[in-house]
Short mmCIF file of C-alpha atoms in Angstrom, two decimals:
data_model
loop_
_atom_site.label_atom_id
_atom_site.label_comp_id
_atom_site.label_asym_id
_atom_site.label_seq_id
_atom_site.Cartn_x
_atom_site.Cartn_y
_atom_site.Cartn_z
CA MET A 1 3.65 22.91 12.79
CA ASN A 2 2.02 20.45 10.45
CA SER A 3 3.94 17.30 9.61
CA VAL A 4 4.74 16.68 5.94
CA LEU A 5 4.66 13.93 3.33
CA LYS A 6 8.29 13.28 2.37
CA GLY A 7 7.83 10.48 -0.13
CA ALA A 8 6.14 7.25 -1.16
CA GLY A 9 6.97 3.79 -2.45
CA TYR A 10 4.58 1.55 -4.43
CA VAL A 11 5.13 -2.05 -5.49
CA LEU A 12 3.22 -4.78 -7.31
CA MET A 13 4.05 -8.48 -7.22
CA PHE A 14 2.93 -10.53 -10.24
CA VAL A 15 1.76 -13.90 -8.86
CA PRO A 16 -0.33 -15.90 -11.39
CA ASP A 17 0.17 -19.24 -9.64
CA MET A 18 -1.10 -17.72 -6.40
CA VAL A 19 -4.27 -16.74 -8.26
CA LEU A 20 -4.85 -20.42 -9.04
CA HIS A 21 -3.93 -21.85 -5.65
CA ASN A 22 -4.48 -19.12 -3.06
CA GLY A 23 -7.17 -16.66 -4.19
CA THR A 24 -10.34 -17.17 -2.15
CA THR A 25 -12.62 -17.26 -5.22
CA GLN A 26 -10.59 -20.09 -6.70
CA THR A 27 -9.96 -22.10 -3.52
CA THR A 28 -13.65 -21.91 -2.62
CA GLU A 29 -14.60 -23.11 -6.10
CA MET A 30 -12.22 -26.05 -5.73
CA VAL A 31 -14.19 -27.14 -2.67
CA VAL A 32 -17.79 -26.52 -3.74
CA ASN A 33 -17.50 -27.21 -7.47
CA PRO A 34 -14.13 -28.81 -8.33
CA ASP A 35 -15.22 -29.76 -11.86
CA SER A 36 -16.51 -26.28 -12.74
CA ASP A 37 -16.07 -24.84 -16.20
CA TYR A 38 -14.46 -21.80 -14.61
CA LEU A 39 -11.59 -23.79 -13.08
CA LYS A 40 -11.01 -25.56 -16.39
CA ARG A 41 -10.86 -22.32 -18.36
CA LEU A 42 -8.96 -20.28 -15.78
CA PRO A 43 -5.34 -21.27 -16.64
CA SER A 44 -5.71 -20.11 -20.25
CA HIS A 45 -6.79 -16.65 -19.00
CA LEU A 46 -3.65 -15.98 -16.97
CA ARG A 47 -1.31 -13.27 -18.24
CA SER A 48 2.42 -13.44 -18.79
CA TYR A 49 4.78 -11.26 -16.76
CA ARG A 50 5.41 -9.07 -19.80
CA GLN A 51 1.68 -8.53 -20.26
CA ALA A 52 1.31 -7.56 -16.62
CA LEU A 53 4.24 -5.14 -17.00
CA ALA A 54 2.70 -3.56 -20.09
CA TYR A 55 -0.72 -3.11 -18.46
CA PRO A 56 -1.17 0.70 -18.19
CA PRO A 57 -2.81 0.81 -14.71
CA ASN A 58 0.14 -1.15 -13.32
CA GLN A 59 2.57 1.33 -14.85
CA VAL A 60 0.60 4.19 -13.30
CA TYR A 61 0.81 2.52 -9.90
CA ILE A 62 4.63 2.44 -9.92
CA GLY A 63 4.93 5.96 -11.34
CA ASN A 64 5.86 5.47 -15.00
CA LEU A 65 2.56 6.87 -16.30
CA ARG A 66 0.46 9.74 -15.01
CA PRO A 67 -3.09 8.86 -13.91
CA GLU A 68 -4.49 11.25 -16.52
CA ALA A 69 -2.96 9.11 -19.28
CA LEU A 70 -5.48 6.31 -18.70
CA ALA A 71 -8.43 8.43 -19.75
CA GLN A 72 -6.70 9.07 -23.10
CA MET A 73 -5.91 5.40 -23.81
CA PRO A 74 -8.24 3.26 -25.91
CA ALA A 75 -10.08 0.53 -24.01
CA PRO A 76 -9.68 -2.23 -23.13
CA TRP A 77 -6.33 -1.46 -21.55
CA TYR A 78 -5.43 -5.13 -21.25
CA ARG A 79 -4.91 -5.19 -25.02
CA HIS A 80 -2.17 -2.60 -24.72
CA GLU A 81 1.06 -3.99 -26.16
CA GLU A 82 4.58 -2.79 -25.45
CA GLU A 83 7.72 -4.53 -26.58
CA SER A 84 9.88 -3.78 -23.54
CA PRO A 85 7.68 -2.48 -20.72
CA PRO A 86 9.73 -1.22 -17.75
CA ARG A 87 9.86 -3.15 -14.50
CA TYR A 88 10.94 -0.18 -12.37
CA GLY A 89 9.24 3.18 -11.93
CA SER A 90 9.84 6.36 -9.96
CA PHE A 91 7.85 4.93 -7.02
CA GLY A 92 8.75 1.24 -7.11
CA GLU A 93 8.58 -1.90 -9.23
CA ILE A 94 6.55 -4.84 -10.50
CA MET A 95 8.34 -7.93 -9.16
CA PRO A 96 8.02 -11.33 -10.88
CA GLN A 97 6.64 -14.29 -8.96
CA ASP A 98 9.84 -16.31 -8.54
CA GLU A 99 11.71 -13.41 -6.94
CA PHE A 100 8.78 -12.65 -4.67
CA ILE A 101 8.69 -16.25 -3.45
CA LEU A 102 12.36 -15.88 -2.52
CA MET A 103 11.48 -12.59 -0.75
CA MET A 104 8.96 -14.58 1.31
CA GLN A 105 11.73 -16.95 2.37
CA ILE A 106 14.04 -14.03 3.22
CA CYS A 107 11.27 -12.57 5.41
CA ASP A 108 10.75 -15.90 7.21
CA VAL A 109 12.69 -15.96 10.50
CA PHE A 110 11.21 -19.24 11.83
CA ASP A 111 12.43 -21.58 9.05
CA LEU A 112 8.90 -22.15 7.75
CA VAL A 113 9.60 -21.54 4.04
CA ARG A 114 11.44 -24.32 2.24
CA LEU A 115 12.49 -23.85 -1.39
CA GLU A 116 13.68 -26.48 -3.85
CA GLU A 117 17.46 -26.21 -4.22
CA GLY A 118 17.55 -25.60 -7.98
CA PHE A 119 14.85 -22.93 -7.79
CA ALA A 120 16.56 -21.24 -4.84
CA SER A 121 19.97 -21.01 -6.51
CA ARG A 122 18.56 -19.73 -9.82
CA THR A 123 16.33 -17.14 -8.19
CA ILE A 124 18.86 -15.63 -5.80
CA GLU A 125 21.00 -14.72 -8.81
CA LYS A 126 18.04 -12.87 -10.31
CA LEU A 127 17.11 -11.11 -7.07
CA ALA A 128 20.71 -9.95 -6.62
CA GLN A 129 20.24 -7.69 -9.67
CA ASN A 130 17.49 -5.69 -7.92
CA PRO A 131 18.86 -2.25 -6.98
CA VAL A 132 17.00 -2.12 -3.64
CA ILE A 133 18.11 -5.58 -2.46
CA ALA A 134 21.33 -5.14 -0.50
CA GLU A 135 23.81 -7.91 0.19
CA SER A 136 22.70 -7.93 3.83
CA ILE A 137 19.20 -8.89 2.69
CA LEU A 138 20.42 -11.53 0.25
CA GLN A 139 22.36 -13.16 3.08
CA MET A 140 19.05 -13.85 4.84
CA ALA A 141 18.11 -16.35 2.12
CA LYS A 142 18.45 -19.98 3.21
CA PRO A 143 19.92 -22.84 1.14
CA GLY A 144 17.45 -24.86 -0.90
CA VAL A 145 16.40 -28.41 -0.03
CA PRO A 146 15.69 -31.51 -2.15
CA GLY A 147 12.30 -31.67 -3.81
CA SER A 148 11.55 -34.92 -1.96
CA GLN A 149 11.67 -33.09 1.37
CA ILE A 150 9.18 -30.49 0.10
CA ALA A 151 6.87 -33.22 -1.21
CA HIS A 152 6.91 -34.94 2.20
CA LEU A 153 6.07 -31.70 4.03
CA ILE A 154 3.11 -31.05 1.72
CA GLU A 155 1.76 -34.61 1.74
CA SER A 156 2.35 -35.53 5.38
CA GLU A 157 2.86 -32.31 7.38
CA HIS A 158 0.04 -30.09 6.04
CA ALA A 159 2.45 -27.59 4.44
CA GLU A 160 1.14 -25.07 1.91
CA ALA A 161 2.66 -25.59 -1.54
CA LEU A 162 4.43 -22.76 -3.37
CA TYR A 163 4.01 -22.87 -7.15
CA HIS A 164 5.89 -21.23 -10.01
CA ASP A 165 5.13 -21.94 -13.69
CA ASN A 166 2.53 -24.42 -12.41
CA SER A 167 5.19 -26.53 -10.66
CA VAL A 168 5.84 -26.94 -6.94
CA VAL A 169 9.02 -25.04 -6.05
CA GLY A 170 8.67 -24.92 -2.29
CA CYS A 171 6.28 -24.85 0.63
CA VAL A 172 5.31 -22.98 3.78
CA LYS A 173 5.22 -25.19 6.88
CA ARG A 174 2.68 -24.86 9.64
CA ALA A 175 4.06 -23.15 12.76
CA HIS A 176 2.02 -25.21 15.24
CA ASP A 177 0.43 -28.65 15.18
CA VAL A 178 -3.07 -27.67 16.34
CA ASP A 179 -3.29 -23.85 16.41
CA ILE A 180 -5.26 -22.82 13.31
CA ASN A 181 -3.92 -19.27 13.67
CA LEU A 182 -0.46 -20.69 12.96
CA SER A 183 -1.54 -23.07 10.20
CA ALA A 184 0.44 -23.24 6.98
CA HIS A 185 -2.33 -21.36 5.15
CA VAL A 186 -2.31 -18.45 7.62
CA MET A 187 1.50 -18.34 7.75
CA PHE A 188 1.55 -18.23 3.95
CA GLU A 189 -0.85 -15.26 3.85
CA ASN A 190 1.06 -13.41 6.56
CA LEU A 191 4.46 -13.95 4.97
CA VAL A 192 3.07 -12.63 1.67
CA SER A 193 1.87 -9.46 3.40
CA LYS A 194 5.16 -9.04 5.27
CA ALA A 195 7.28 -9.53 2.14
CA GLY A 196 5.19 -7.01 0.18
CA SER A 197 5.59 -4.48 2.97
CA VAL A 198 9.36 -5.04 3.13
CA LEU A 199 9.70 -4.44 -0.61
CA SER A 200 7.62 -1.25 -0.27
CA LEU A 201 9.84 -0.02 2.58
CA LEU A 202 12.97 -0.62 0.52
CA HIS A 203 11.61 1.39 -2.38
CA LEU A 204 10.53 4.16 -0.02
CA VAL A 205 14.11 4.43 1.19
CA ARG A 206 15.32 4.54 -2.42
CA SER A 207 12.83 7.21 -3.51
CA THR A 208 13.31 9.49 -0.48
CA GLY A 209 17.01 8.94 0.16
CA ILE A 210 16.37 8.75 3.90
CA ASP A 211 18.77 6.83 6.12
CA PRO A 212 16.79 3.80 7.40
CA LEU A 213 18.25 4.46 10.86
CA GLU A 214 16.38 7.78 10.98
CA ILE A 215 12.99 6.03 10.93
CA GLU A 216 11.64 5.95 14.48
CA TYR A 217 8.16 4.44 14.11
CA VAL A 218 6.38 2.20 11.60
CA ILE A 219 2.63 1.61 11.32
CA ASP A 220 1.36 -1.37 9.32
CA SER A 221 -2.11 -0.87 7.83
CA SER A 222 -2.67 -4.08 5.86
CA GLU A 223 -5.70 -6.36 6.14
CA GLU A 224 -4.03 -9.46 7.60
CA ALA A 225 -3.68 -10.35 11.28
CA CYS A 226 -0.91 -12.29 13.00
CA GLY A 227 -1.05 -13.97 16.38
CA ASP A 228 -1.78 -17.32 17.94
CA MET A 229 -4.74 -19.03 19.65
CA ASN A 230 -4.38 -16.76 22.69
CA GLN A 231 -4.35 -13.46 20.74
CA ARG A 232 -5.21 -14.22 17.15
CA GLY A 233 -4.81 -10.67 15.84
CA GLY A 234 -2.46 -9.25 18.42
CA GLY A 235 0.78 -9.52 16.48
CA ASN A 236 2.92 -6.85 14.90
CA PHE A 237 3.59 -6.76 11.16
CA ALA A 238 5.17 -3.31 11.44
CA LYS A 239 8.22 -4.29 13.47
CA ALA A 240 8.50 -7.60 11.62
CA ALA A 241 8.82 -5.84 8.25
CA ALA A 242 10.97 -2.99 9.61
CA GLU A 243 13.46 -5.54 10.96
CA ILE A 244 14.10 -7.04 7.52
CA ALA A 245 14.25 -3.59 5.89
CA GLY A 246 17.00 -2.50 8.28
CA PHE A 247 15.08 0.07 10.34
CA ALA A 248 17.10 -0.77 13.45
CA ASN A 249 16.10 2.35 15.41
CA ALA A 250 12.36 1.98 14.80
CA THR A 251 9.55 0.55 16.84
CA GLY A 252 5.99 0.23 15.59
CA SER A 253 2.53 -1.24 15.72
CA ASP A 254 -0.39 -2.22 13.49
CA MET A 255 -3.60 -0.31 12.71
CA ARG A 256 -6.64 -1.98 11.13
CA SER A 257 -9.93 -0.73 9.72
CA PHE A 258 -10.47 -2.78 6.58
CA CYS A 259 -10.06 -0.56 3.49
CA ALA A 260 -9.92 2.64 5.56
CA GLY A 261 -6.93 1.42 7.58
CA PRO A 262 -4.19 3.24 5.61
CA ALA A 263 -5.95 6.62 5.88
CA HIS A 264 -6.42 6.16 9.63
CA ALA A 265 -2.75 5.21 9.95
CA ILE A 266 -1.54 8.26 8.03
CA VAL A 267 -3.59 10.62 10.20
CA ALA A 268 -2.15 8.91 13.30
CA ALA A 269 1.39 9.15 11.90
CA ALA A 270 0.95 12.84 11.11
CA ALA A 271 -0.33 13.47 14.63
CA LEU A 272 2.59 11.61 16.23
CA VAL A 273 5.08 13.70 14.27
CA LYS A 274 3.26 16.97 14.88
CA ALA A 275 3.15 16.22 18.61
CA GLY A 276 6.91 15.70 18.61
CA VAL A 277 6.75 12.07 19.72
CA TYR A 278 8.68 10.90 16.65
CA ARG A 279 10.51 12.75 13.88
CA ASN A 280 9.98 10.22 11.08
CA VAL A 281 7.06 7.77 10.87
CA VAL A 282 6.39 5.32 8.04
CA VAL A 283 2.97 3.90 7.16
CA THR A 284 3.11 0.69 5.15
CA ALA A 285 1.06 -2.29 3.97
CA GLY A 286 1.60 -5.49 2.03
CA GLY A 287 -0.89 -7.32 -0.17
CA ALA A 288 -3.63 -9.88 0.39
CA THR A 289 -3.59 -13.21 -1.48
CA ALA A 290 -7.27 -13.80 -0.67
CA LYS A 291 -8.28 -11.09 -3.15
CA LEU A 292 -6.33 -12.50 -6.09
CA GLY A 293 -8.74 -13.38 -8.90
CA MET A 294 -11.62 -12.11 -6.77
CA ASN A 295 -13.66 -11.15 -9.86
CA GLY A 296 -12.12 -13.90 -11.96
CA LYS A 297 -15.38 -15.68 -12.81
CA ASP A 298 -16.75 -12.59 -14.52
CA HIS A 299 -13.47 -11.92 -16.31
CA VAL A 300 -13.35 -15.44 -17.74
CA LYS A 301 -17.05 -15.31 -18.61
CA LYS A 302 -16.39 -12.17 -20.68
CA ASP A 303 -13.28 -13.73 -22.25
CA MET A 304 -10.93 -11.33 -20.46
CA PRO A 305 -7.59 -12.11 -18.86
CA ILE A 306 -7.48 -12.43 -15.07
CA LEU A 307 -6.58 -8.85 -14.17
CA GLU A 308 -6.36 -9.43 -10.41
CA ASP A 309 -3.02 -11.21 -10.73
CA VAL A 310 -0.90 -8.76 -8.72
CA LEU A 311 -0.43 -8.18 -5.02
CA GLY A 312 -0.09 -4.55 -3.97
CA GLY A 313 2.09 -2.79 -1.44
CA PHE A 314 2.89 0.78 -0.44
CA ALA A 315 4.87 2.81 2.08
CA VAL A 316 4.81 6.55 2.83
CA LEU A 317 7.14 8.68 4.94
CA ILE A 318 5.68 11.31 7.28
CA GLY A 319 8.24 13.65 8.81
CA GLU A 320 8.84 16.93 10.57
CA ASN A 321 8.03 20.06 8.60
CA ASP A 322 10.96 20.89 6.32
CA GLY A 323 9.40 24.04 4.87
CA ILE A 324 9.19 22.38 1.43
CA SER A 325 7.20 19.14 1.39
CA PRO A 326 3.37 19.09 1.29
CA GLU A 327 1.75 19.40 4.69
CA ILE A 328 -0.89 17.11 6.18
CA ASN A 329 -3.35 19.61 7.62
CA LEU A 330 -4.77 17.97 10.74
CA ASP A 331 -7.27 20.80 11.18
CA ILE A 332 -9.16 19.37 8.21
CA VAL A 333 -9.91 15.71 8.95
CA GLY A 334 -13.19 14.14 7.89
CA ARG A 335 -14.69 11.43 10.10
CA HIS A 336 -17.45 8.92 9.58
CA THR A 337 -18.82 8.85 13.12
CA ILE A 338 -21.06 6.22 14.69
CA GLY A 339 -24.05 8.49 14.24
CA THR A 340 -23.33 9.40 10.61
CA GLY A 341 -25.30 6.63 8.92
CA SER A 342 -24.21 4.48 6.00
CA SER A 343 -26.00 6.01 3.01
CA PRO A 344 -23.57 7.13 0.28
CA GLN A 345 -24.64 10.75 0.68
CA ALA A 346 -24.18 10.68 4.46
CA VAL A 347 -20.74 9.11 4.11
CA ILE A 348 -19.45 11.59 1.52
CA THR A 349 -20.93 14.53 3.43
CA SER A 350 -19.11 13.51 6.63
CA LEU A 351 -15.81 12.91 4.82
CA VAL A 352 -15.77 15.78 2.33
CA SER A 353 -18.12 18.72 2.72
CA ALA A 354 -18.41 18.72 6.54
CA PRO A 355 -14.67 19.07 7.35
CA LEU A 356 -14.21 21.64 4.58
CA LYS A 357 -17.17 23.70 5.71
CA ARG A 358 -15.91 23.69 9.31
CA ASN A 359 -12.72 25.31 8.05
CA GLY A 360 -14.27 27.86 5.70
CA LEU A 361 -13.50 25.95 2.49
CA LYS A 362 -15.67 24.85 -0.40
CA ILE A 363 -15.57 21.59 -2.29
CA THR A 364 -14.25 23.47 -5.31
CA ASP A 365 -11.31 24.82 -3.28
CA ILE A 366 -9.70 21.37 -3.43
CA GLY A 367 -7.67 20.69 -6.56
CA LYS A 368 -7.99 16.89 -6.61
CA TYR A 369 -9.83 14.20 -4.66
CA SER A 370 -8.55 10.66 -4.21
CA PRO A 371 -11.28 8.33 -2.90
CA GLU A 372 -11.41 4.58 -3.67
CA MET A 373 -9.22 4.38 -6.77
CA GLN A 374 -10.07 0.87 -8.01
CA ASN A 375 -9.30 0.10 -11.63
CA PRO A 376 -12.73 0.14 -13.36
CA GLU A 377 -11.59 -2.42 -15.94
CA VAL A 378 -11.55 -4.91 -13.06
CA THR A 379 -14.80 -3.95 -11.35
CA LYS A 380 -17.17 -3.08 -14.21
CA PRO A 381 -17.30 -6.58 -15.77
CA ALA A 382 -18.29 -7.91 -12.33
CA GLY A 383 -21.20 -5.49 -12.03
CA ALA A 384 -19.58 -3.29 -9.39
CA GLY A 385 -19.40 -0.29 -11.72
CA ASP A 386 -16.74 2.40 -11.88
CA VAL A 387 -16.06 2.98 -8.19
CA PRO A 388 -13.96 6.19 -8.46
CA LEU A 389 -16.46 7.71 -10.90
CA SER A 390 -19.35 6.96 -8.52
CA ASN A 391 -17.48 8.73 -5.72
CA TYR A 392 -16.75 11.76 -7.89
CA LYS A 393 -20.36 12.00 -8.98
CA MET A 394 -21.44 12.00 -5.34
CA ILE A 395 -18.91 14.71 -4.41
CA GLY A 396 -20.02 16.74 -7.44
CA ALA A 397 -23.67 16.34 -6.45
CA LEU A 398 -22.83 17.76 -3.02
CA ALA A 399 -21.14 20.71 -4.70
CA VAL A 400 -24.35 21.32 -6.69
CA LYS A 401 -26.42 21.04 -3.51
CA GLU A 402 -24.16 23.56 -1.77
CA GLY A 403 -24.51 25.96 -4.71
CA GLU A 404 -20.79 25.79 -5.55
CA ILE A 405 -21.25 24.57 -9.13
CA GLU A 406 -24.14 24.56 -11.57
CA ARG A 407 -26.00 21.35 -12.34
CA THR A 408 -24.73 21.66 -15.92
CA ASP A 409 -21.14 21.45 -14.58
CA LEU A 410 -21.72 18.11 -12.86
CA ALA A 411 -20.67 15.98 -15.85
CA ALA A 412 -17.27 17.70 -16.01
CA PHE A 413 -16.64 17.42 -12.26
CA PRO A 414 -15.00 13.92 -12.27
CA GLU A 415 -12.39 14.84 -14.87
CA ARG A 416 -11.60 18.22 -13.34
CA TYR A 417 -11.35 17.10 -9.72
CA GLY A 418 -10.48 13.42 -10.07
CA PHE A 419 -8.95 10.60 -12.05
CA THR A 420 -9.74 7.33 -13.75
CA GLY A 421 -8.95 4.55 -11.25
CA TRP A 422 -5.74 2.52 -11.55
CA ALA A 423 -5.24 0.63 -8.28
CA PRO A 424 -5.49 -3.18 -7.94
CA THR A 425 -8.47 -4.51 -5.99
CA GLN A 426 -6.45 -5.38 -2.92
CA GLY A 427 -8.98 -3.97 -0.44
CA HIS A 428 -6.94 -1.49 1.62
CA ILE A 429 -4.56 -0.58 -1.22
CA PRO A 430 -6.95 1.46 -3.45
CA SER A 431 -8.54 3.52 -0.69
CA GLY A 432 -7.11 6.97 -1.31
CA VAL A 433 -3.39 6.27 -0.85
CA PRO A 434 -2.35 5.40 -4.45
CA TYR A 435 -2.43 9.11 -5.34
CA LEU A 436 -0.11 10.25 -2.53
CA GLY A 437 3.06 9.91 -4.60
CA PHE A 438 1.61 11.90 -7.49
CA ALA A 439 -0.05 14.39 -5.12
CA ARG A 440 3.31 15.19 -3.56
CA GLN A 441 4.81 15.79 -7.00
CA ASP A 442 1.87 17.92 -8.15
CA ILE A 443 1.94 20.12 -5.06
CA MET A 444 5.74 20.48 -5.12
CA GLU A 445 5.50 21.50 -8.79
CA SER A 446 2.69 23.99 -8.00
CA LYS A 447 0.22 22.17 -10.24
CA LEU A 448 -2.27 22.30 -7.38
CA SER A 449 -2.30 23.54 -3.79
CA LYS A 450 -4.67 21.11 -2.07
CA ALA A 451 -5.64 17.44 -2.43
CA MET A 452 -8.01 15.40 -0.28
CA ILE A 453 -7.34 11.73 0.42
CA ILE A 454 -10.45 9.71 1.33
CA GLY A 455 -10.33 6.25 2.93
CA LYS A 456 -13.51 4.21 3.29
CA GLY A 457 -14.08 0.79 4.83
CA SER A 458 -16.74 -1.86 5.40
CA LEU A 459 -16.65 -2.76 9.09
CA PHE A 460 -19.70 -5.02 8.74
CA LEU A 461 -17.50 -7.63 7.02
CA GLY A 462 -16.19 -8.68 10.45
CA ARG A 463 -19.73 -9.40 11.73
CA MET A 464 -19.12 -7.29 14.82
CA THR A 465 -21.08 -4.24 13.72
CA ASN A 466 -23.21 -3.00 10.84
CA GLN A 467 -21.21 0.23 10.83
CA PHE A 468 -19.46 1.67 7.80
CA ASP A 469 -16.16 3.55 8.26
CA GLY A 470 -14.25 6.38 6.69
CA ILE A 471 -11.69 9.08 7.30
CA SER A 472 -10.22 11.82 5.10
CA PHE A 473 -7.35 14.26 5.37
CA LEU A 474 -6.01 17.23 3.45
CA LEU A 475 -2.62 17.45 1.77
CA GLN A 476 -1.64 21.07 1.05
CA LYS A 477 1.20 23.22 -0.21
CA ASN A 478 3.76 23.95 2.47
CA THR A 479 2.93 27.14 4.33
CA GLY A 480 6.47 27.69 5.57
CA GLY A 481 5.74 25.70 8.71
CA GLY A 482 9.34 24.57 8.87
CA LYS A 483 10.28 28.02 10.12
CA ASP A 484 9.72 29.15 13.68
CA SER A 485 8.06 32.51 14.40
CA GLY A 486 10.05 35.51 13.27
CA GLY A 487 11.56 33.55 10.39
CA VAL A 488 14.11 31.78 12.59
CA SER A 489 14.65 28.18 11.57
CA ARG A 490 14.96 25.26 13.97
CA GLU A 491 18.59 24.87 12.99
CA MET A 492 19.26 28.52 13.84
CA VAL A 493 17.53 28.10 17.21
CA ARG A 494 19.65 25.02 17.95
CA GLY A 495 22.78 26.97 17.00
CA MET A 496 21.84 29.90 19.24
CA ILE A 497 21.21 27.55 22.17
CA ALA A 498 24.52 25.80 21.62
CA GLU A 499 26.32 29.14 21.45
CA ALA A 500 24.64 30.34 24.63
CA LEU A 501 25.51 27.12 26.49
CA GLU A 502 29.12 27.40 25.35
CA GLY A 503 29.25 30.98 26.63
CA LEU A 504 27.74 29.94 29.96
CA ALA A 505 30.29 27.16 30.29
CA GLN A 506 33.14 29.59 29.67
CA THR A 507 31.75 31.98 32.28
CA LEU A 508 31.46 29.22 34.88
CA LEU A 509 35.01 28.08 34.12
CA GLY A 510 36.20 31.66 34.59
CA GLU A 511 34.42 31.95 37.93
CA GLY A 512 36.03 28.70 38.99
CA GLU A 513 39.47 30.10 38.20
CA LYS A 514 38.72 33.20 40.37
CA VAL A 515 37.68 31.02 43.31
CA ARG A 516 40.82 28.90 43.03
CA GLY A 517 42.91 32.08 42.76
#
């Protein structure tokens, strides 16, 4: 029986000060050109929290707007105004920076995060209002310390400063004196990723209603790596995040493949459940501070706000077939193999048309495709184009080549089989998975029967290979796989076995009485 997608959680964390002080584009500029015009103009191009809440792609990400709504909205979307934009959506929330900094401290179990006492006391009162933050999580927050202690750690102990409203409100200490893998900078990045994952897990529990104790395995698919000088990427974000989220019965591990990591992890999770190793597996990922303001120079140059001011996170629940939820069909998995080649046509062929053809399906048999779903308002000003549209055009061109649609139908293909992109440019976050929450809804509501999720990644970034990477999988309407052959459910089988065992026990007891008699 195929495993099923039981739900999803999506979160964004609005962190404008981290754009200034932690995004790689900005920190690099501070080193190579500290007096640049870009750095001088940057602060005036940062958005307010309300503006980030009102931004339509952000509202799509947390489930308050449908993806189709973006195509109907006048551009530019960043000029969209809303008096009271909602913080919470059906999938998750957009958390403000101060609360997220406190979440980082809550997720710190080695006393590395120190917060100024006034900031800590004010912020814990705000965080306590969050419906997914239980008292048990709030109790993990530590008391604040005097600002003088934080200043000393930053100036004399190489701690990484934490800023809010352009003021220092805390710091992240280094975890080792000489190990660069445990430096304050690396610990900061890793705690950000962990905290984003924890928040995603909490919203997944809220949206699915599952008991956290029923989760048996967690796979982290972010783009960070934790470890020390002896195993720099050997650590485990999955168990670290699951611990804070209260998944006491879970174990877990990490899976990495740059942007394609989440798709790989979901296929692995589906296989583990289908094989009967675990009943409930969660795939999760937190955000990456390095990518904040990544295209900021082009945004400022074009007099736009910095749109890459949010960290992303997600979590999805893969479980045993319940006869209702959409199935992950592991017979239809696309793979970019070592011999595939890295041309766009070769990649899309291996991920889309090849697996479909092997299973007697056409490209047009799939209701919707979800490839790299980057928000084009972020990428187009930087010269990267509309990434989702480029993918849809390539898939449509393959459909023309296969004789499935006419060349005259190619222009309509992206709208019919795809969406305008809405995901933040957080690397692994956009690659296919942002649509999973909507896909589950659409299939459950019989708006479509099949959707293909496509993850792609750039392995050459690690300088270990020139290879590209990619994997795809099919989400489909439940085929009744939750029922055993003959229409007998698992629960009925369990009941029959229990009844038979009870009868056998009674028989044996009766035989024992005869012997004693």
